């Protein structure tokens, strides 16, 4: 069975659910069967959050098997590492270069970066996407920029992503997110 | 008339709601509980339906049953533990039967993503002798739900419609015509003394009806398209249902699969024929060996839980491992990357959560026993707040405190409960505490919302699921009306006053009720004051502020720091900080 899957990982409040909804919608518009699953922690904010989007001719399971994910979309570095068992050497990882603190614990960022560098995946795009978003005037556009980068590696035409942004986001956020998406598409050229 | 099919990605819960509407259900009631809450939240958007939250699952169940008797197709929603609360009417509604179709939607939580146990609701179908329908994805959830109303009317019985977290919360594609309705029909309120009044002389007769109905349902289970065979190309036979079906299909696309969608009573004869074709047949089912037991009782030679766990949620890896153990799968793909040792990210109360000061205060008081309840505030049990000694089920905080207080006098007892939980099953135990003179303190955290499940309104909120206003019930006045004398409201952001009040009432002999009144920081509207900041020169690095477990506070270079994006300005950290002026509003720095 030919299934492509994208695993979204991050922290509650990061916008994982919205980002994965946009990808799922784009997959549907492109004519694929698609299934999606979300895992939220117990807390409204701050817990680990993940979502899988799986698409192909026919998809049964909404969740992934370990070692089977082709793409990972990580909004935070510790969470990226928490899900490495789902990756394989052919996986491509797009990660925001940032750490969200954990209550009662100190995180050694250098060590986290070392761990990430030790991963032998096909492509690792680790970048301070939040800085890009600030350049565009809104830190909340980070995920959409990352989606733009991701889209260049997926077998889905760009136009379906723009349509999906229109379908998923409220009207007032559409234009600014379409701009952020285009920014990400351009950025992807640096990493091609 | 032209038909316009809408293709959409929806969650299992949305699909259940769409199926209910398309099945002409016009009444839905329930109590919010993950993973079931979104069903009614979606259903309420249809303008012509009645959709309402009930104070508990029993009340919601009974309201929906009443609507059914009045001739309106209806359903009740709840999570698995909610069916325990509604078990009483479930058992007897099996006897009364229904008028218009009546479906009990129950969502199990294998893996306990947000639950206190992982019971398997399928057992209730057998217990109550009612049919059980189980979809495996959103597409089926929509169609099966419509079908459930037809089954209910055909056999004059409540139908249990069982979902699981992974069915309810995963998203898949459905295609439907939003306008078409399933056989719209007019039924009227029926007065039928022998059917609906379960005094013993009537119930004795109705029990026989239930037993006969079960025989009819057994025949129906053999015929219904919900139980179907998907022929494969190899010689492997699998019997499966619900989400487990998807994992099997992905791992063994060529297997012969008996897919069970109508799982009680089981289609015994059809499965017996299916099993004959294979040397070995496996039952792959999540949680309890429910189907396995039914089949073994019928003398059918199958295997199941020998290879699969009875606890936890299934996934592709677990199902693959079980199939491997059973010798059905020969080669197994290996894991590529090993996991890292990483700090866990435990759930925490939100920044600015009004429950935080209460638990910080309770944590500081010695020789008290704190009984807790189900809600966001259950997180008060985790370190560093660590101020909760029991959590069993909704309402149990107050009732267990009564028992503990009556049984011993060494430790003072404090029960902590939220507003929604109080209305759910906390009122009766409070009456018990008053009547039986329990020496205890009840703290009712009235944030005026059912916060944990995403902010559904409750009787203290003042508006309904459909957004209509009502005069909210004041817990203080309610408690006073019971005859309790010591009832106090307090603003818990006023840390010092709250601490003094709690300490005073714990030391007072007799029953006291304290109602902290700050609303939830997330709902109904987000409350945010100016963010705070730490004055680095004054911070001594004592870490007292870290003990309130606020996600906005971090510790770097031996000083506390506050994330101004997360901080809501609730000032609890400022109140617990021993240094005057070390935590101040951001712009005054």
XYZ file of C-alpha atoms in Angstrom:
781
model
C 0.000 0.000 0.000
C 1.415 3.343 -1.001
C 0.823 5.725 1.869
C 2.616 8.986 2.550
C 2.526 10.282 6.070
C 3.382 13.510 7.816
C 3.820 13.505 11.571
C 3.247 16.851 13.298
C 4.782 17.229 16.755
C 4.982 20.058 19.242
C 3.546 21.570 22.396
C -0.082 22.421 23.177
C -0.917 25.873 21.815
C 1.662 25.640 18.999
C -0.976 25.307 16.282
C -0.243 21.674 15.409
C -3.907 20.861 14.893
C -4.511 23.740 12.484
C -1.347 23.037 10.495
C -2.279 19.371 10.130
C -5.841 20.289 9.129
C -4.508 22.426 6.288
C -2.342 19.568 5.000
C -5.199 17.054 5.305
C -7.520 19.387 3.408
C -4.931 19.907 0.643
C -4.536 16.120 0.333
C -8.292 15.686 -0.063
C -8.515 18.465 -2.652
C -5.672 16.810 -4.584
C -7.812 13.679 -4.848
C -6.211 11.442 -2.245
C -7.883 9.403 0.455
C -6.738 10.912 3.734
C -6.977 10.114 7.422
C -5.843 12.188 10.343
C -5.380 11.543 14.025
C -4.612 13.831 16.934
C -3.237 13.180 20.377
C -3.633 15.957 22.892
C -2.241 15.934 26.389
C -4.571 16.529 29.312
C -3.715 20.191 29.563
C -5.104 22.934 27.423
C -1.636 24.319 27.008
C 1.872 23.078 27.484
C 1.546 19.290 27.077
C 2.944 17.230 24.212
C 0.743 17.303 21.121
C 1.001 15.301 17.931
C -1.033 14.698 14.811
C -0.584 12.402 11.842
C -1.816 13.010 8.341
C -1.701 9.948 6.101
C -2.702 9.973 2.460
C -2.713 7.696 -0.564
C -5.139 5.726 -2.754
C -6.699 4.080 0.295
C -5.807 4.719 3.918
C -6.963 2.552 6.811
C -5.003 3.401 9.950
C -5.090 7.042 11.061
C -1.840 6.595 12.998
C 1.673 5.679 11.952
C 3.884 2.696 12.544
C 7.280 3.269 14.082
C 9.949 3.871 11.459
C 7.358 4.606 8.776
C 7.021 8.380 8.665
C 8.334 10.099 5.543
C 7.908 13.632 6.877
C 8.072 15.233 10.285
C 6.878 18.748 11.030
C 8.245 19.760 14.438
C 7.433 23.069 16.100
C 9.828 22.385 18.966
C 13.110 20.513 19.319
C 12.526 18.369 22.409
C 9.275 17.118 20.890
C 11.100 16.330 17.632
C 13.367 13.994 19.585
C 10.480 12.446 21.488
C 9.143 11.024 18.208
C 12.378 9.864 16.502
C 11.291 6.226 16.635
C 8.792 7.049 13.904
C 11.535 8.244 11.536
C 13.843 6.312 9.228
C 16.936 7.269 7.213
C 14.760 8.337 4.270
C 12.665 10.746 6.359
C 12.652 14.492 5.892
C 12.356 16.682 8.976
C 11.309 20.333 9.104
C 11.825 21.787 12.555
C 11.510 25.156 14.194
C 14.752 25.822 16.048
C 13.242 26.530 19.460
C 12.718 24.961 22.865
C 9.643 25.339 25.069
C 10.594 25.050 28.768
C 9.285 22.173 30.876
C 8.018 22.859 34.408
C 10.485 21.915 37.089
C 13.239 20.895 34.684
C 16.215 22.505 33.035
C 16.913 21.632 29.426
C 20.453 21.698 28.025
C 19.881 23.129 24.565
C 23.375 22.212 23.322
C 22.768 18.596 24.181
C 19.387 18.650 22.425
C 21.065 20.099 19.311
C 23.749 17.421 19.450
C 21.097 14.725 19.608
C 19.321 16.193 16.601
C 22.566 16.422 14.616
C 23.204 12.749 15.355
C 20.099 11.765 13.377
C 20.978 10.399 9.965
C 17.808 11.399 8.149
C 17.720 12.277 4.471
C 16.939 15.915 5.079
C 16.925 18.013 8.206
C 15.728 21.579 7.855
C 16.264 23.161 11.247
C 15.792 26.878 11.240
C 14.571 29.698 13.443
C 11.312 29.965 11.518
C 9.918 32.203 14.263
C 12.445 34.848 13.150
C 11.137 34.586 9.594
C 7.617 35.032 10.913
C 8.657 38.106 12.892
C 10.083 39.527 9.662
C 6.637 39.098 8.150
C 5.260 40.942 11.171
C 3.539 38.152 13.101
C 5.133 35.307 15.107
C 1.916 33.312 14.673
C 2.723 32.789 10.974
C 5.612 30.443 11.795
C 3.720 27.241 11.033
C 2.411 28.485 7.698
C 5.951 29.345 6.592
C 6.995 25.828 7.587
C 4.039 24.431 5.635
C 5.291 26.316 2.577
C 8.651 24.574 2.936
C 6.996 21.195 3.525
C 4.754 21.576 0.472
C 7.729 21.557 -1.876
C 8.511 18.004 -0.823
C 4.958 16.634 -0.983
C 3.325 15.240 -4.153
C 0.597 17.867 -3.942
C 0.198 20.876 -6.166
C 0.732 24.243 -4.496
C -2.726 25.451 -5.563
C -4.400 22.898 -3.313
C -2.553 24.348 -0.330
C -3.814 27.834 -1.092
C -7.323 26.419 -1.407
C -6.873 24.522 1.850
C -5.754 27.686 3.662
C -8.968 29.320 2.453
C -11.062 26.364 3.613
C -9.504 25.903 7.038
C -8.687 29.414 8.295
C -11.137 32.182 9.151
C -11.455 34.830 6.471
C -9.428 37.557 8.163
C -6.363 35.294 8.431
C -6.376 33.977 4.868
C -4.410 36.635 2.985
C -1.647 36.953 5.541
C -1.265 33.168 5.751
C -1.205 32.820 1.970
C 1.679 35.317 1.970
C 3.473 33.368 4.689
C 2.950 30.151 2.742
C 4.490 31.694 -0.402
C 7.402 32.914 1.700
C 7.931 29.327 2.837
C 7.729 28.000 -0.724
C 10.497 30.395 -1.720
C 12.516 29.465 1.324
C 12.334 25.820 0.291
C 14.572 26.587 -2.693
C 17.459 27.103 -0.254
C 16.954 23.568 0.973
C 16.149 21.771 -2.281
C -34.218 18.497 -7.614
C -30.468 18.413 -7.971
C -28.203 16.595 -5.581
C -24.979 18.185 -4.536
C -22.731 15.814 -2.683
C -20.425 17.464 -0.206
C -17.015 15.863 0.299
C -15.531 16.751 3.641
C -12.909 15.733 6.145
C -14.655 15.292 9.477
C -13.861 13.768 12.844
C -15.620 10.615 14.019
C -17.623 12.730 16.449
C -18.763 15.149 13.737
C -19.677 12.152 11.605
C -21.801 10.701 14.433
C -23.597 14.033 14.681
C -24.162 14.232 10.918
C -25.416 10.631 10.951
C -27.807 11.411 13.796
C -29.198 14.391 11.929
C -29.492 12.495 8.657
C -31.149 9.712 10.641
C -33.761 12.285 11.630
C -32.764 12.538 15.295
C -34.093 15.802 16.665
C -33.119 15.536 20.327
C -29.676 14.999 21.856
C -28.581 15.273 25.447
C -25.517 14.283 27.420
C -22.733 15.285 29.745
C -19.374 16.402 28.273
C -16.566 13.888 28.582
C -13.505 13.272 26.435
C -13.676 11.761 23.822
C -17.452 12.227 23.374
C -17.937 15.991 23.908
C -17.826 17.220 20.297
C -20.837 15.165 19.192
C -23.410 17.463 20.826
C -21.270 20.549 20.205
C -21.606 19.816 16.498
C -25.235 18.651 16.665
C -26.349 21.909 18.319
C -25.576 23.791 15.087
C -28.596 22.312 13.326
C -31.312 24.920 13.815
C -34.235 22.520 14.076
C -32.895 20.275 16.821
C -32.886 20.327 20.585
C -29.343 19.799 21.866
C -28.559 20.226 25.519
C -26.050 19.467 28.242
C -27.457 17.631 31.236
C -26.010 17.844 34.772
C -24.991 14.180 34.493
C -25.225 11.220 32.132
C -28.179 9.625 33.891
C -30.205 12.829 33.522
C -29.143 13.164 29.880
C -30.010 9.540 29.146
C -33.424 9.867 30.739
C -34.200 13.110 28.910
C -33.381 11.464 25.588
C -35.459 8.408 26.504
C -38.346 10.754 27.311
C -38.023 12.432 23.918
C -38.103 9.000 22.295
C -41.342 8.126 24.104
C -42.710 11.466 22.878
C -42.141 10.290 19.313
C -38.854 12.078 18.518
C -35.756 10.160 17.475
C -33.213 10.938 20.154
C -29.767 10.086 21.469
C -27.650 10.538 24.568
C -23.861 11.018 24.539
C -21.275 10.229 27.188
C -17.832 8.780 27.738
C -17.367 5.242 29.021
C -17.359 6.137 32.731
C -20.509 8.150 32.096
C -22.320 4.968 31.127
C -21.711 3.767 34.687
C -23.696 6.788 35.882
C -26.419 6.064 33.315
C -26.358 2.304 33.896
C -29.511 2.451 36.004
C -31.842 3.775 33.287
C -29.999 1.684 30.660
C -30.982 -1.562 32.361
C -34.648 -0.650 32.671
C -34.997 1.085 29.294
C -34.097 -2.279 27.818
C -37.415 -3.436 29.369
C -39.565 -0.435 28.426
C -38.150 -0.262 24.936
C -38.590 2.914 22.953
C -41.089 4.684 20.776
C -39.068 6.678 18.230
C -35.473 5.466 17.773
C -33.202 5.952 20.787
C -29.424 5.546 20.638
C -26.922 5.672 23.489
C -23.601 6.923 22.137
C -20.701 5.965 24.376
C -17.044 6.730 23.668
C -14.442 4.482 25.258
C -10.894 5.656 25.930
C -8.406 2.809 25.387
C -5.020 4.079 26.507
C -6.637 6.465 29.001
C -5.675 9.654 27.182
C -7.885 11.500 29.672
C -9.738 9.005 31.875
C -9.491 7.298 35.223
C -9.959 3.760 33.857
C -10.217 2.022 30.489
C -13.364 -0.091 30.863
C -14.851 -1.734 27.778
C -18.454 -0.575 27.261
C -19.298 -3.531 25.045
C -19.893 -5.491 28.254
C -22.888 -3.238 28.967
C -24.653 -4.365 25.802
C -24.593 -7.949 26.978
C -25.514 -6.896 30.523
C -28.576 -4.938 29.338
C -29.358 -7.324 26.448
C -29.397 -4.508 23.921
C -27.794 -4.345 20.465
C -24.302 -2.901 20.054
C -23.072 -1.091 16.959
C -19.398 -0.202 16.457
C -18.023 1.888 13.575
C -14.332 1.832 12.677
C -13.901 5.285 11.124
C -15.783 8.547 10.423
C -17.275 7.270 7.168
C -18.835 4.303 8.948
C -19.742 6.399 11.987
C -22.034 8.524 9.837
C -23.805 5.633 8.121
C -23.974 3.343 11.144
C -25.525 6.089 13.266
C -28.415 6.474 10.808
C -28.805 2.720 10.800
C -28.841 2.584 14.623
C -32.131 4.505 14.770
C -33.723 2.070 12.339
C -32.539 -0.907 14.420
C -33.856 0.769 17.574
C -37.336 1.168 16.112
C -37.413 -2.199 14.373
C -36.654 -4.066 17.591
C -38.149 -1.562 20.051
C -34.913 -1.255 22.006
C -32.233 1.248 22.990
C -29.112 0.724 20.868
C -25.603 1.227 22.236
C -23.396 2.967 19.684
C -19.795 2.556 20.777
C -16.905 4.675 19.648
C -13.333 4.912 20.962
C -10.959 7.855 21.255
C -9.257 6.933 18.004
C -12.574 6.656 16.127
C -14.040 9.808 17.683
C -10.960 11.969 17.308
C -9.471 10.783 14.050
C -10.488 12.504 10.857
C -11.458 10.919 7.600
C -13.425 11.655 4.479
C -17.179 11.447 4.191
C -19.434 12.331 1.319
C -23.042 13.273 1.812
C -25.977 15.286 0.631
C -26.566 17.675 3.510
C -30.309 17.903 2.877
C -31.507 14.359 2.568
C -33.225 12.862 5.564
C -33.887 9.308 6.503
C -37.582 8.280 6.507
C -38.999 11.292 8.277
C -41.965 10.075 10.242
C -44.468 11.308 12.735
C -44.761 9.407 15.976
C -46.743 10.565 18.954
C -46.353 10.411 22.694
C -47.668 7.055 23.756
C -49.346 6.147 27.002
C -48.704 2.471 27.503
C -48.987 1.451 31.146
C -47.768 -2.133 30.681
C -44.757 -1.104 28.595
C -43.555 2.020 30.326
C -44.458 1.569 33.991
C -41.969 -0.895 35.378
C -43.732 -1.971 38.519
C -42.949 -5.637 39.194
C -46.096 -7.096 37.608
C -45.346 -5.298 34.339
C -41.567 -5.735 34.487
C -41.921 -9.504 34.884
C -43.747 -9.566 31.539
C -41.332 -7.176 29.903
C -38.336 -9.266 30.910
C -39.738 -12.056 28.761
C -40.070 -9.565 25.894
C -36.410 -8.639 26.317
C -35.344 -12.289 26.223
C -37.392 -12.965 23.090
C -36.081 -9.800 21.482
C -32.526 -10.995 22.036
C -33.327 -14.141 20.035
C -34.626 -11.947 17.203
C -31.529 -9.771 17.409
C -29.330 -12.870 17.106
C -31.017 -13.685 13.806
C -30.695 -10.080 12.691
C -26.974 -10.056 13.486
C -26.526 -12.888 10.951
C -28.171 -10.798 8.214
C -27.132 -7.223 8.808
C -24.614 -5.750 6.347
C -22.762 -4.287 9.349
C -21.269 -7.752 9.791
C -19.477 -8.585 6.582
C -16.755 -10.715 5.095
C -13.971 -9.102 3.099
C -12.378 -11.901 1.108
C -8.642 -11.924 0.703
C -6.130 -13.807 -1.378
C -4.131 -15.683 1.243
C -5.206 -18.307 3.779
C -5.320 -16.079 6.845
C -8.614 -15.504 8.688
C -9.134 -12.548 11.038
C -12.204 -11.445 13.018
C -12.026 -7.809 14.053
C -14.019 -4.660 14.810
C -13.733 -0.939 15.474
C -10.313 0.729 15.080
C -8.465 -2.601 15.255
C -9.938 -3.380 11.808
C -7.924 -0.548 10.239
C -4.654 -1.757 11.686
C -5.317 -5.288 10.424
C -6.241 -4.025 6.948
C -3.048 -2.041 6.691
C -0.748 -4.788 7.957
C -2.504 -7.728 6.240
C -4.144 -6.312 3.105
C -4.553 -9.833 1.650
C -6.169 -11.519 4.664
C -9.760 -12.727 4.802
C -11.471 -10.458 7.272
C -14.724 -10.889 9.124
C -15.532 -7.299 10.007
C -17.932 -7.004 12.909
C -19.940 -3.772 13.044
C -22.966 -5.169 14.876
C -21.095 -6.790 17.712
C -23.801 -7.764 20.169
C -25.349 -10.209 19.795
C -22.585 -11.747 17.671
C -23.354 -13.352 14.257
C -22.359 -16.785 15.555
C -23.467 -18.921 12.592
C -21.937 -16.669 9.990
C -18.645 -16.644 11.896
C -18.775 -20.416 12.389
C -18.930 -20.834 8.601
C -16.153 -18.292 8.090
C -13.833 -19.985 10.574
C -14.227 -23.419 8.909
C -12.208 -22.287 5.892
C -8.998 -21.715 7.845
C -6.620 -23.707 9.990
C -6.252 -20.815 12.370
C -8.409 -17.744 12.948
C -7.453 -14.790 15.141
C -9.745 -12.324 16.864
C -8.130 -8.881 16.926
C -9.998 -6.588 19.329
C -8.993 -3.672 21.523
C -9.345 -3.987 25.332
C -11.469 -6.915 26.598
C -11.793 -10.329 24.904
C -15.477 -9.556 24.324
C -15.932 -11.180 20.923
C -13.450 -13.926 21.766
C -15.512 -15.008 24.763
C -18.778 -14.998 22.828
C -17.238 -17.167 20.121
C -15.555 -19.555 22.529
C -18.816 -20.019 24.432
C -20.348 -21.016 21.091
C -17.578 -23.593 20.697
C -15.859 -21.846 17.816
C -12.140 -22.483 17.560
C -10.424 -19.105 17.546
C -7.536 -17.421 19.348
C -7.168 -13.838 20.436
C -5.876 -12.336 23.645
C -3.203 -14.994 23.811
C -1.291 -12.703 21.435
C -2.674 -9.232 22.145
C -2.767 -7.065 25.285
C -6.022 -6.465 27.213
C -4.804 -3.067 28.384
C -3.798 0.059 26.532
C -4.647 1.372 23.111
C -3.801 -0.637 19.994
C -1.669 0.775 17.202
C 0.005 -0.615 14.102
C 3.078 -1.688 16.079
C 1.105 -3.598 18.731
C -1.127 -5.338 16.187
C 1.892 -6.212 14.070
C 3.653 -7.673 17.095
C 0.595 -9.767 18.019
C 0.260 -11.115 14.499
C 3.939 -11.927 14.605
C 3.610 -13.791 17.911
C 0.698 -15.750 16.468
C 2.931 -16.844 13.579
C 0.749 -15.141 10.973
C 3.308 -12.521 10.095
C 6.737 -13.852 9.307
C 8.969 -10.875 8.621
C 8.818 -7.898 10.869
C 10.206 -4.505 10.037
C 12.715 -3.273 12.566
C 12.846 0.076 14.254
C 15.383 2.383 12.748
C 16.079 5.030 15.368
C 16.338 4.409 19.073
C 14.483 6.633 21.477
C 16.378 9.284 23.435
C 16.196 9.833 27.167
C 14.171 13.014 27.378
C 12.441 14.956 30.105
C 8.696 14.182 30.136
C 6.308 17.040 29.503
C 3.648 16.476 32.140
C 0.285 18.213 31.847
C 0.024 21.415 33.892
C -2.650 23.867 34.944
C -2.780 26.764 32.460
C -0.924 29.987 33.228
C -3.302 32.093 35.320
C -5.485 29.111 36.261
C -7.519 30.044 39.350
C -7.129 26.539 40.799
C -3.385 27.100 41.316
C -3.516 29.299 44.471
C -5.970 26.889 46.153
C -3.643 23.916 45.744
C -0.604 25.955 46.753
C -2.436 26.920 49.959
C -3.656 23.369 50.656
C -0.145 22.033 50.043
C 1.161 24.287 52.815
C -1.290 23.048 55.490
C -0.211 20.095 57.603
C -2.349 17.199 58.821
C -5.135 17.431 56.305
C -6.456 14.758 53.965
C -7.616 16.090 50.598
C -10.155 14.158 48.541
C -10.174 15.190 44.895
C -12.476 14.865 41.943
C -12.478 14.749 38.124
C -11.592 17.944 36.273
C -8.609 20.127 35.311
C -8.017 20.533 39.011
C -7.105 16.830 39.287
C -3.713 18.119 38.127
C -3.409 19.533 41.657
C -2.434 15.971 42.633
C 0.844 16.156 40.688
C 4.047 17.572 42.140
C 5.025 20.225 42.924
C 1.455 21.199 43.950
C 0.868 17.658 45.299
C -2.295 18.559 47.183
C -4.754 15.737 46.477
C -4.893 12.283 48.045
C -7.777 10.577 46.219
C -9.457 10.690 42.801
C -12.033 8.012 42.007
C -14.986 9.287 40.019
C -17.184 12.342 39.640
C -18.748 13.435 42.911
C -16.636 11.036 44.972
C -14.570 13.818 46.519
C -17.378 14.937 48.803
C -18.836 11.494 49.492
C -15.474 9.929 50.312
C -14.645 12.867 52.552
C -17.846 12.154 54.489
C -16.707 8.576 55.094
C -13.172 9.565 56.012
C -14.358 12.309 58.355
C -16.815 9.994 60.107
C -14.273 7.173 60.411
C -11.428 9.100 62.052
C -10.629 12.410 63.703
C -6.844 12.531 63.417
C -6.730 14.390 60.130
C -9.014 17.174 59.023
C -10.676 16.379 55.701
C -10.974 18.722 52.733
C -12.976 17.838 49.608
C -12.132 19.688 46.388
C -14.630 19.695 43.517
C -15.439 21.865 40.476
C -18.747 23.505 39.661
C -19.744 21.194 36.820
C -18.787 18.117 38.819
C -20.689 19.495 41.813
C -23.859 19.717 39.719
C -23.111 16.296 38.206
C -23.055 14.205 41.383
C -21.711 16.476 44.126
C -25.003 17.837 45.427
C -26.260 14.587 46.946
C -23.016 13.944 48.884
C -23.111 17.550 50.159
C -26.609 16.857 51.467
C -25.191 13.720 53.097
C -22.358 15.709 54.705
C -24.854 18.182 56.134
C -27.438 15.651 57.304
C -24.896 13.337 58.887
C -22.873 16.171 60.433
C -19.502 15.389 58.863
C -16.636 17.484 60.191
C -15.118 18.582 56.907
C -14.431 21.445 54.528
C -15.762 21.394 50.981
C -14.047 23.656 48.451
C -16.180 24.119 45.339
C -13.943 25.614 42.647
C -16.582 27.589 40.785
C -14.940 28.704 37.531
C -18.397 28.686 35.925
C -17.507 26.291 33.103
C -16.756 22.635 32.397
C -13.142 23.514 31.751
C -11.390 20.214 31.225
C -13.463 19.051 28.274
C -12.970 22.339 26.467
C -15.277 24.845 28.137
C -18.826 23.565 27.880
C -21.453 25.529 29.819
C -22.937 24.095 33.031
C -25.718 25.220 35.414
C -23.524 27.985 36.893
C -22.517 29.393 33.487
C -25.747 31.165 32.606
C -26.095 30.093 28.978
C -27.003 26.786 27.333
C -25.353 24.669 24.654
C -27.531 26.452 22.099
C -26.451 29.835 23.510
C -29.684 30.781 25.263
C -29.342 32.711 28.532
C -30.735 31.603 31.859
C -30.379 32.786 35.441
C -27.228 30.939 36.566
C -27.518 28.793 39.682
C -25.525 30.338 42.555
C -23.728 27.562 44.388
C -23.519 29.664 47.551
C -27.286 30.103 47.720
C -27.856 26.475 46.823
C -25.589 25.312 49.666
C -27.298 27.700 52.079
C -30.701 26.410 51.038
C -29.626 22.949 52.155
C -29.310 24.389 55.641
C -25.519 24.650 55.697
C -24.579 27.706 57.763
C -20.897 28.175 57.044
C -20.792 28.997 53.314
C -18.205 31.498 52.058
C -17.267 32.947 48.702
C -13.733 34.190 48.102
C -11.652 35.651 45.264
C -8.665 33.330 45.256
C -6.438 35.782 43.400
C -6.536 37.553 46.771
C -4.095 34.958 48.058
C -3.754 36.154 51.675
C -7.486 36.410 52.396
C -8.105 33.036 50.761
C -5.357 31.367 52.797
C -6.704 32.779 56.059
C -10.244 31.700 55.223
C -9.248 28.141 54.277
C -7.095 27.724 57.396
C -9.842 29.103 59.641
C -12.549 26.851 58.223
C -10.387 23.727 58.295
C -9.815 24.367 61.987
C -13.485 24.984 62.627
C -15.371 21.904 63.836
C -18.270 21.054 61.553
C -19.122 21.409 57.885
C -17.872 24.425 55.944
C -18.252 25.234 52.277
C -15.784 27.573 50.553
C -16.479 28.747 47.011
C -13.531 30.356 45.193
C -15.148 32.447 42.470
C -12.581 33.293 39.804
C -13.750 32.181 36.334
C -11.695 29.868 34.119
C -8.798 31.724 32.513
C -9.711 30.340 29.074
C -13.501 30.511 29.052
C -16.021 31.911 28.456
C -13.628 34.621 27.408
C -9.911 34.775 27.863
C -8.906 36.865 30.833
C -5.531 38.495 30.704
C -4.013 41.257 32.754
C -0.633 42.853 32.220
C 2.158 40.261 32.241
C 4.570 40.189 35.166
C 8.327 40.136 35.180
C 11.068 39.180 37.629
C 13.429 41.890 38.881
C 16.677 39.972 38.538
C 18.561 41.990 41.194
C 15.965 41.145 43.826
C 15.342 37.469 42.919
C 17.293 35.265 45.366
C 16.698 32.093 43.338
C 14.752 30.465 46.189
C 12.437 28.698 43.680
C 9.335 29.274 45.792
C 7.528 30.515 42.653
C 8.415 27.303 40.791
C 6.384 25.308 43.318
C 3.137 26.717 41.927
C 3.868 24.872 38.629
C 3.066 27.740 36.296
C 4.069 27.083 32.669
C 4.971 30.771 32.315
C 7.752 30.565 34.919
C 11.178 29.163 34.062
C 14.509 29.175 35.884
C 17.736 30.231 34.180
C 21.095 31.346 35.559
C 19.847 30.851 39.133
C 16.982 33.311 38.683
C 13.299 32.919 37.939
C 12.098 34.316 34.637
C 8.566 34.861 33.364
C 7.484 34.299 29.767
C 5.483 37.414 29.000
C 3.513 35.734 26.215
C 2.202 32.995 28.516
C 1.762 35.118 31.667
C -1.817 36.244 32.324
C -0.943 38.555 35.208
C -2.822 36.545 37.841
C -0.146 37.477 40.425
C -0.203 34.163 42.296
C 3.604 33.964 41.905
C 3.901 37.491 43.289
C 1.860 36.482 46.358
C 3.966 33.411 47.109
C 7.297 35.174 46.469
C 8.971 35.921 49.824
C 10.789 38.988 48.469
C 8.818 42.203 48.278
C 9.078 43.766 44.829
C 10.881 40.865 43.121
C 7.898 40.180 40.835
C 6.280 43.257 39.299
C 4.103 44.152 36.316
C 6.217 44.214 33.163
C 6.079 47.953 32.405
C 6.914 49.019 35.978
C 10.303 47.355 35.888
